[in-house]
Every structure is written in C-alpha cells, then in structure tokens.
Coordinates of C-alpha atoms and ligand atoms in Angstrom, one line a residue:
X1 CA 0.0 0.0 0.0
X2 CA 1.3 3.0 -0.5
X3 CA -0.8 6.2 -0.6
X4 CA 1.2 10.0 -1.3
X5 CA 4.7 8.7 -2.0
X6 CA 7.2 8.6 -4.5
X7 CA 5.5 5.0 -5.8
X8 CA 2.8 7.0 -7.4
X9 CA 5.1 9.5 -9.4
X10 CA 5.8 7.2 -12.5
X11 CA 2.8 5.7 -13.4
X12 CA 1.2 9.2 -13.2
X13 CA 3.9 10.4 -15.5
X14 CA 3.8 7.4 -18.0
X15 CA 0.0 7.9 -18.1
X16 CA 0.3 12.1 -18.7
X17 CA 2.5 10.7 -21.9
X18 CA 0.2 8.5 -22.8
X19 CA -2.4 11.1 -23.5
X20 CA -3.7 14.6 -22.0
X21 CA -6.3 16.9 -22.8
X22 CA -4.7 19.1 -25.4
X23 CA -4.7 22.3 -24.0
X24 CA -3.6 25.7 -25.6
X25 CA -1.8 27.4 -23.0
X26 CA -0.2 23.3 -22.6
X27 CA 1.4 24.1 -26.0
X28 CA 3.1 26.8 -25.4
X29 CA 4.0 27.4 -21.6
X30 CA 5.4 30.1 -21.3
X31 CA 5.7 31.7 -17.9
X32 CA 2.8 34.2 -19.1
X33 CA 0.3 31.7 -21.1
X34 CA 0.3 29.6 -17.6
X35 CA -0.5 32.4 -15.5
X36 CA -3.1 33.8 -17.1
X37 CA -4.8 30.3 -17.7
X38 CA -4.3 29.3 -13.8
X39 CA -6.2 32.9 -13.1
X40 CA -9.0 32.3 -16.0
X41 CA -9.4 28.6 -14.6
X42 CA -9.8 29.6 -10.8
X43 CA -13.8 28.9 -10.4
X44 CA -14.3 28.3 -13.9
X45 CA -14.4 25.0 -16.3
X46 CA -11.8 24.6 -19.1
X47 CA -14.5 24.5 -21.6
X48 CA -15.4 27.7 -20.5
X49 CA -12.1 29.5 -20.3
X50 CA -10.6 28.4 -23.7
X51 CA -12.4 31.2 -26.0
X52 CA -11.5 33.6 -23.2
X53 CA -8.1 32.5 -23.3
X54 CA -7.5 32.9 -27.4
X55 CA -9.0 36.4 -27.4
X56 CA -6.8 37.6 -24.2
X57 CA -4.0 36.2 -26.1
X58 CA -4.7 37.9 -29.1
X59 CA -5.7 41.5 -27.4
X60 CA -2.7 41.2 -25.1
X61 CA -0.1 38.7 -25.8
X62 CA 2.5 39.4 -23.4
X63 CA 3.0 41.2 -19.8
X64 CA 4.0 44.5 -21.4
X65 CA 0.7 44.8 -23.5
X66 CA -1.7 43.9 -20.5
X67 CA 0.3 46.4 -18.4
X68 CA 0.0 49.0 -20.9
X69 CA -3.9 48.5 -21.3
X70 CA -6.7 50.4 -20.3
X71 CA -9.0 49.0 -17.7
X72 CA -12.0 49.0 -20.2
X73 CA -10.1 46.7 -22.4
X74 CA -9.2 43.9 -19.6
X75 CA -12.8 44.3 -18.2
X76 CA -14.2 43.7 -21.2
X77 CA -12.1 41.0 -22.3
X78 CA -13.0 39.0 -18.3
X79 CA -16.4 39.7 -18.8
X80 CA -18.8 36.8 -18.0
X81 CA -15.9 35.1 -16.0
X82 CA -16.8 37.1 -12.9
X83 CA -14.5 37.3 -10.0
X84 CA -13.4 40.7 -11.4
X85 CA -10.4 40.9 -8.7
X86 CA -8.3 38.1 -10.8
X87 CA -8.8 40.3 -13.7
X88 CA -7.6 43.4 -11.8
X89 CA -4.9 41.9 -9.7
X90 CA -3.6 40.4 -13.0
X91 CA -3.1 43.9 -14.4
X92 CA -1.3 45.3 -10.7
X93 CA 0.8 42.2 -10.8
X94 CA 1.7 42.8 -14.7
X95 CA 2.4 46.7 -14.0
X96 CA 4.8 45.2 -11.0
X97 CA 6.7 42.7 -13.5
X98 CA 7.1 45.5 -15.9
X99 CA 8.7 48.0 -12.9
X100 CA 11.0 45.1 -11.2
X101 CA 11.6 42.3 -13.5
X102 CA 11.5 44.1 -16.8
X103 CA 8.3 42.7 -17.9
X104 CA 9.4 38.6 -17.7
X105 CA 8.0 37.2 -14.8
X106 CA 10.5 36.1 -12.5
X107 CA 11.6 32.3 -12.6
X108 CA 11.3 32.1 -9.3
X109 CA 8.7 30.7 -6.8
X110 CA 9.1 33.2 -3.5
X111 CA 9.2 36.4 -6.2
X112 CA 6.4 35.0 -8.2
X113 CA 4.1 34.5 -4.3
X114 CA 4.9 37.9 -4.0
X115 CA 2.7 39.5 -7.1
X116 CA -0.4 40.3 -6.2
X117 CA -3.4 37.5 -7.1
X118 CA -1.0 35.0 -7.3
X119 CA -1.0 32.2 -4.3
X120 CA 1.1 29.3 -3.3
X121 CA -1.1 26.9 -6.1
X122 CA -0.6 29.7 -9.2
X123 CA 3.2 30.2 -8.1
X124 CA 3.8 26.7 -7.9
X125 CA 2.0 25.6 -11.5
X126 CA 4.2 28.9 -13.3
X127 CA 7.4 27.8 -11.6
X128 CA 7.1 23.9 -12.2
X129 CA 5.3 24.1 -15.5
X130 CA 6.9 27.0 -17.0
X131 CA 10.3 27.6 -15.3
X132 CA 10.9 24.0 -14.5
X133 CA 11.1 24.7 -10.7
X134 CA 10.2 21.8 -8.1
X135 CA 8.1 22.6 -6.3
X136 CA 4.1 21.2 -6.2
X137 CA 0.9 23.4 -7.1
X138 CA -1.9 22.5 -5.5
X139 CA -5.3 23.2 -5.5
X140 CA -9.0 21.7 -4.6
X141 CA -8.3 19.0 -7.5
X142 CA -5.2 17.7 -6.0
X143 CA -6.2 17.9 -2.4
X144 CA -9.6 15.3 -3.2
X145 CA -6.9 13.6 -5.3
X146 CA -4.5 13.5 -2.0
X147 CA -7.5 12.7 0.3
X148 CA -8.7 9.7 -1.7
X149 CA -5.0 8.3 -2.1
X150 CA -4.1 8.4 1.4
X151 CA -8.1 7.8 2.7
X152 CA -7.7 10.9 4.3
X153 CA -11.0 11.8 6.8
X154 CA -9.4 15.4 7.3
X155 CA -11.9 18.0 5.5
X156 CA -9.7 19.0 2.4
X157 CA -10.7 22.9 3.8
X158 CA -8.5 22.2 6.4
X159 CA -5.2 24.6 7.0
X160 CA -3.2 22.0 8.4
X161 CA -4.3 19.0 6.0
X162 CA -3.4 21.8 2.9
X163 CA 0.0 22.8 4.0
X164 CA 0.3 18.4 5.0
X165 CA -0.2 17.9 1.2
X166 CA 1.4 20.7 -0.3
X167 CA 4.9 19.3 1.6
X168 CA 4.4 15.7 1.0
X169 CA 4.3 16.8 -2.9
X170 CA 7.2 18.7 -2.1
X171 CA 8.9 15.5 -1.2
X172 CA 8.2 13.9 -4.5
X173 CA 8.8 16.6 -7.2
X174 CA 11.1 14.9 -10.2
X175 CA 14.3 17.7 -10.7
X176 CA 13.3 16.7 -14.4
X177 CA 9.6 17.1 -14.9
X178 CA 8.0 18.9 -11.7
X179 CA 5.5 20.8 -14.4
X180 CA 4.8 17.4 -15.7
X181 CA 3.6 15.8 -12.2
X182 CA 2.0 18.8 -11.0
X183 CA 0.1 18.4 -14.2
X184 CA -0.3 14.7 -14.3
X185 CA -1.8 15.8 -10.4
X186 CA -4.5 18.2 -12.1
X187 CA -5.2 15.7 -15.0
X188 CA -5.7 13.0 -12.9
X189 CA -7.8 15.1 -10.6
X190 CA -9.7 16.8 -14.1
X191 CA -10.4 13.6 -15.9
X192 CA -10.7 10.3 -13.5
X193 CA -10.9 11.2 -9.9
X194 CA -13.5 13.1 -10.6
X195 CA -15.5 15.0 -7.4
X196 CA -18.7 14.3 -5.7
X197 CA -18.4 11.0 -5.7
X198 CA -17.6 10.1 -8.7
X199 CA -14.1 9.0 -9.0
X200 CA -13.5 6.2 -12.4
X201 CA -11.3 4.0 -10.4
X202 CA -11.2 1.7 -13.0
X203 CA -9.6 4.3 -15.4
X204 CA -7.1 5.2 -12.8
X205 CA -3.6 4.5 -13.0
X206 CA -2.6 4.5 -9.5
X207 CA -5.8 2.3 -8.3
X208 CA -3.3 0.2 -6.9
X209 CA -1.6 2.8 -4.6
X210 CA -4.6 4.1 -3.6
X211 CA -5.5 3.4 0.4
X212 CA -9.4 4.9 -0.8
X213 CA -9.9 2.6 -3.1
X214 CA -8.7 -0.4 -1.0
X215 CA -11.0 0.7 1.9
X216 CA -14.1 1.5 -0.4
X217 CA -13.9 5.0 0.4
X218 CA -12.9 6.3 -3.0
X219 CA -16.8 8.4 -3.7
X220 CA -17.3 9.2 0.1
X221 CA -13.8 10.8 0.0
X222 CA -13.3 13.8 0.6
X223 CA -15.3 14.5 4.0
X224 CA -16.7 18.4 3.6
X225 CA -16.4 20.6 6.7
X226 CA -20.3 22.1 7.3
X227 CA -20.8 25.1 5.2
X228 CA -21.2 29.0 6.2
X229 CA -24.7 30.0 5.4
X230 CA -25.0 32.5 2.4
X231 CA -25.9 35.7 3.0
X232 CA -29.0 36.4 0.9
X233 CA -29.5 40.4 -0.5
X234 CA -33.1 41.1 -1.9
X235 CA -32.8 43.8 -4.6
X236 CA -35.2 45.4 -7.3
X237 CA -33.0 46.0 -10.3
X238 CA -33.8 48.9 -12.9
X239 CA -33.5 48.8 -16.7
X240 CA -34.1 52.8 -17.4
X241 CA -34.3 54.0 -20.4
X242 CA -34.2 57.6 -21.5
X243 CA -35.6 57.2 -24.9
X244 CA -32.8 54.7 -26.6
X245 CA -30.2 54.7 -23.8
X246 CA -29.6 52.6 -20.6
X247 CA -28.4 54.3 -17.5
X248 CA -25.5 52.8 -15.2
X249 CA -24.5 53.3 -12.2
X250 CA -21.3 52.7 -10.8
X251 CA -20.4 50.3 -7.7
X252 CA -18.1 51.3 -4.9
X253 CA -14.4 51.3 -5.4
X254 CA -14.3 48.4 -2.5
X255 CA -16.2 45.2 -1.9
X256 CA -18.3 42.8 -4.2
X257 CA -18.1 44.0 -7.8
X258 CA -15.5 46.7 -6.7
X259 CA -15.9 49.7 -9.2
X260 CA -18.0 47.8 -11.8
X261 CA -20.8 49.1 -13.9
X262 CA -24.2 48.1 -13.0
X263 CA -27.4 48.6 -13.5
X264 CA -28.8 50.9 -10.6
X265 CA -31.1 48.8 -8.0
X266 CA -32.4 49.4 -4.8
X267 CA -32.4 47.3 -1.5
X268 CA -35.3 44.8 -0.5
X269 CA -37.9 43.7 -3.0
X270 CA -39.8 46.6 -4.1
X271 CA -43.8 46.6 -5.4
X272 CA -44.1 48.7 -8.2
X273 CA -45.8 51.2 -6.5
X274 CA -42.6 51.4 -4.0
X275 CA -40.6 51.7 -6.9
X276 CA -42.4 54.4 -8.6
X277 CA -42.2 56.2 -4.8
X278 CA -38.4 55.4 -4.2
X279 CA -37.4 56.7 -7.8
X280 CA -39.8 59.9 -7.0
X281 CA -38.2 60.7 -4.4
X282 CA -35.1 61.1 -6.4
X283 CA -36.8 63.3 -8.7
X284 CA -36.5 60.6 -11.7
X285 CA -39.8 60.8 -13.1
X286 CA -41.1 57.3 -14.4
X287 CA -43.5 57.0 -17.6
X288 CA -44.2 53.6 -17.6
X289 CA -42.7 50.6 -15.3
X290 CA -43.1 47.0 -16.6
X291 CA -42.5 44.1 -14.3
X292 CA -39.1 41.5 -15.2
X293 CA -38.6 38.0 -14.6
X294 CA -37.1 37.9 -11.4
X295 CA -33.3 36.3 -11.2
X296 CA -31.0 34.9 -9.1
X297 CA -27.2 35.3 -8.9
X298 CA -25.2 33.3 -6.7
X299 CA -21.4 34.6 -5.2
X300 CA -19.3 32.6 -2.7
X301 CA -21.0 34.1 0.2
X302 CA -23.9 36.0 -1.0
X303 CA -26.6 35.4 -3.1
X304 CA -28.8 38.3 -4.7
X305 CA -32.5 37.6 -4.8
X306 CA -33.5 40.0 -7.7
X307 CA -36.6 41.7 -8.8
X308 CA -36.2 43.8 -12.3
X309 CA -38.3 46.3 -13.0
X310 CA -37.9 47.9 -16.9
X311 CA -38.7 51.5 -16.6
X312 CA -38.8 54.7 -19.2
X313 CA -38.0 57.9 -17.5
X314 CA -39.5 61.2 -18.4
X315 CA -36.4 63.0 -17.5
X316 CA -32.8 62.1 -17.7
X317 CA -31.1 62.2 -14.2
X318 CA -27.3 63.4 -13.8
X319 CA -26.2 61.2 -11.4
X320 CA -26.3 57.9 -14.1
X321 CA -24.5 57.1 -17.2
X322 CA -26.4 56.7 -20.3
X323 CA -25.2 54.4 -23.0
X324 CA -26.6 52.6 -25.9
X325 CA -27.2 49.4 -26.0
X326 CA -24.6 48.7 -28.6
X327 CA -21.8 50.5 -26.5
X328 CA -23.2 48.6 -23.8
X329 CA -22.2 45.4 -25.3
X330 CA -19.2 46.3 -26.5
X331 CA -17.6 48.9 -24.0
X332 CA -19.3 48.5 -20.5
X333 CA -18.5 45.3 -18.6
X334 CA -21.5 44.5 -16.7
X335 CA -21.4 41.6 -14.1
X336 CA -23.0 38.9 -15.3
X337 CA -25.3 39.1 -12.3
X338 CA -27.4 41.2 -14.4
X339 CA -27.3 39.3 -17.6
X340 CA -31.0 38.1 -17.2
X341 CA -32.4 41.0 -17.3
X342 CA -30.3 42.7 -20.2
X343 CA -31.9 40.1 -22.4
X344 CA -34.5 41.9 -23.0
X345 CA -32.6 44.5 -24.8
X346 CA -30.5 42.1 -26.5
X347 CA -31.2 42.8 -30.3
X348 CA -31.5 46.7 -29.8
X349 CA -28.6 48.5 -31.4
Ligands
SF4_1 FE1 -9.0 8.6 -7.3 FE2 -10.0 6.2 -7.5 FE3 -7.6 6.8 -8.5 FE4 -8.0 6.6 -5.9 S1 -8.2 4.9 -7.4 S2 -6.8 8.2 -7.0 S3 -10.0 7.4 -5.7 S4 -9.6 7.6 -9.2

C-alpha cells in the first residue's frame, strides 16, 4: 500500500505521456500563457475558459501589452468570468513585472508568491510548469486527489491538511519534470478522480496505490467541513431608459463587484408602486414601469434575490450614465449578475 509517496510518481507520468487533454496554454507554456490560464481557470471550467483564453491572447499577448492596457479593455475582455479581482490583480501584478523584473516574470517561486493575485497553487504551476522549478501546485483537484489516495477523513478545507499535502508533494517533485507531475496531479484530478463521488477508479492508474480505493472510500472521500450559510440580499434592479439609452450606475471602489458598472437597483424587494415612490423621491420621473422576470445570482458568500423592473424615465437624471445598448455590449462590462435581465434588450442596437 502506498498512498502519497514517491511509488505513485511514475505511473502518473507514464499515463500524462500516454495522452492529456490538449490544451492551448499546454502548447506553449510560457511563464505568461500559464499564468493567465491558472487565473481564468480559478472557479471556472476549461470548456469555458478556452475562447477567453485565445481572445486575451490575441488582445494582449505578453506582460507589457496587458500592463500597458486600459481598464476598459481587460474588463471587457474577463467579462462573464466574474470574480473581477483576478482580472484586476492580474493587471497590478503585470504593472509590477514591468517595474521590477522588466516585464518577464521572475523564474522564481518566493518572487512569483509575492505579485499580487498570485498564491502558493498559481506560483507553484508557473514555476514547475513554466520555469521547470520543483516545487508542487496544489489546489481543490489535487487535495480530493490527496485525500482519496491516502483515505484521508481530514476536510480538504483544512489549514493543516493543505500545507500536510502541499509538503508531501514537495517531497516527490522529479528535478526533471515537476510541471509534468503537477500536471499529471491536475489531469488525474480533471479527468478520473472526478468529485462528488464520482471518482472512475477503474480508469485510474494508481488504483493500486490508492488506500481509498482499498477501503471502499474512494466516492465518500473527501469529507466536507459544514458550510457557512449565504448571506441572501433582496434587490429590485432597474433597466431605465431615456428614450434609446440605458443608465449605469457605478459600484463602490471596494467590496463585491468593486468599481464595476451596473445597472442601478435598490435594497429589498420593491412593489411597483414602492418603486415608482423610491425613484420619485429622487426626482427621476417614471413613464411607464413593466414588471421583469425575477433572477438569481449566486457569489461565494452571497446570493442576490432579484426583482427587475424595466422602466422609461421622463427626465434624464445626472447622477447615471447613459449608454446605448450597442456600447453597452461592446464597451461596458456588466457583471454577469445582471445578464437576465439585459436580455431583454438584446437585439436593440
Ligand atoms: Fe482517485 Fe479512484 Fe484513482 Fe484513488 S483509485 S486516486 S479514488 S480515481
């Protein structure tokens, strides 16, 4: 039996040659390809991330050109993947490289932890897969994949059962082909032992190093620590028009959505008589109100409960933006919180 060790490093190698997903930022891995990919795939699905990835390649191909660009540009190009702090720590970070390291990022793990959005697991997969550095990256993939191999009870959201894994890993990293094994790790982790309860065993090829498997706890693996509530925020949304236009609103420079475009709302879940009252009182005066299909968008720990009201002003107030809905689309990146009810003025140009 074996669980973690170095038994399980070549047949995870010999199985990565065999075959692996190919992957565009896996073709060329260069320091800045894999960085940018580790950030896009944080909380998002590969499938999702590759037509992000070739048009953030093709807008801004190196560290220089994403340092250089405007915040409009990077916004746009993240929109939809949400989590709009990767986007904007990846431009501080880039700004950094260009100041200190002469816009290469450094081949070096310590200097690479020390750019802003990038952690221990993005550090780790740029050093071992682009510099050739040993040293492990490891993130929720790898730590169910450590937890099933060793049959593991610890919660994998455990402190001390993360920086346990992330040293054993240590221990085994080839001087030859760290990048490889990290990414053997995530392919393994990706492809066959898959989570919530769903590992294909049979497809795996350390199944016979596995002390999960041998116990029968391969699905039940990993145990979950219980879960912090969500906080839930009721909020009636507005789609104003002044005759063509859409008015936005700004959010606050700090917090959820920091500094984002938005469509204005207002707290609680408002009748439309309570809307008509509440916009009143602004002195924005409302010439017809139709109701929206309510929405929901869920955030790591808050969920918005959303009423939409579409609305035509009578008079256009100063304190929002008005944009068409073409330079909506292509200049203003909304979160995608509010994508349900921009439907509705989806065709207008
Ligand atoms: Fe995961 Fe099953 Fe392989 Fe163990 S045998 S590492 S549980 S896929």
């Amino acid at each position: 039996m074996s669980g973690v060790s170095p038994a399980i490093v070549a047949p995870l190698l010999q199985w990565y040659d065999e075959g692996h997903r190919d992957l565009p930022w896996r073709a060329q891995p260069t320091p800045y390809r894999v960085w940018v990919s580790e950030i896009m795939l944080q909380q998002t699905r590969v499938q999702a991330v590759l037509g992000y990835f070739s048009r953030w390649m093709e807008a801004l191909p190196d560290v220089r050109a994403l340092a250089k660009a405007d915040e409009a540009i990077y916004l746009k190009l993240w929109e939809g993947l949400g989590y709009y702090s990767r986007v904007r720590n990846l431009h501080r970070a880039a700004v950094e490289v260009c100041e200190k390291y002469s816009g290469e990022l450094p081949a070096d793990y310590d200097a690479l932890l020390s750019l802003p959005g990038i952690g221990e697991y993005t550090a780790g997969a740029i050093a071992s897969i682009a510099c050739g550095i040993p040293v492990p990256a490891v993130d929720g993939n790898v730590l169910r994949v450590a937890a099933r191999l060793d049959n593991d009870l610890t919660p994998i959201t455990d402190t001390a059962f993360k920086k346990r894994t992330r040293e054993r890993f240590a221990a085994l990293m080839p001087a030859d082909r760290p990048g490889d094994l990290n990414q053997s790790l995530m392919e393994l982790g990706a492809m066959v032992c898959l989570p919530n309860g769903a590992p294909l065993c049979g497809d795996c090829p350390v199944q016979h190093l596995c002390l999960g498997y041998h116990h029968g706890n391969a699905a039940l693996l990993p145990l979950r620590a219980a879960k912090k509530a969500r906080r839930i925020e009721n909020r009636t949304v507005l789609l104003l028009r002044y005759g063509t236009l859409v008015g936005l609103t700004r959010r606050p420079k700090t917090g959820l959505l920091a500094g984002l475009w938005e469509l204005p709302a207002l707290d609680g879940h408002l009748s439309p008589d309570e809307t008509r009252q509440a916009l009143a009182a602004r002195g924005w005066q409302v010439a017809k109100l139709l109701s929206l299909r309510p929405a929901k968008h869920v955030f790591t720990h808050v969920e918005w409960h959303m009423n939409g009201y579409y609305i035509e002003l009578a008079n256009r107030p100063d304190e929002l933006t008005f944009v068409s809905p073409s330079a909506l689309r292509a200049e203003y990146a909304l979160p995608s919180a509010f994508r349900a009810f921009l439907s509705v003025i989806e065709e207008e140009t």
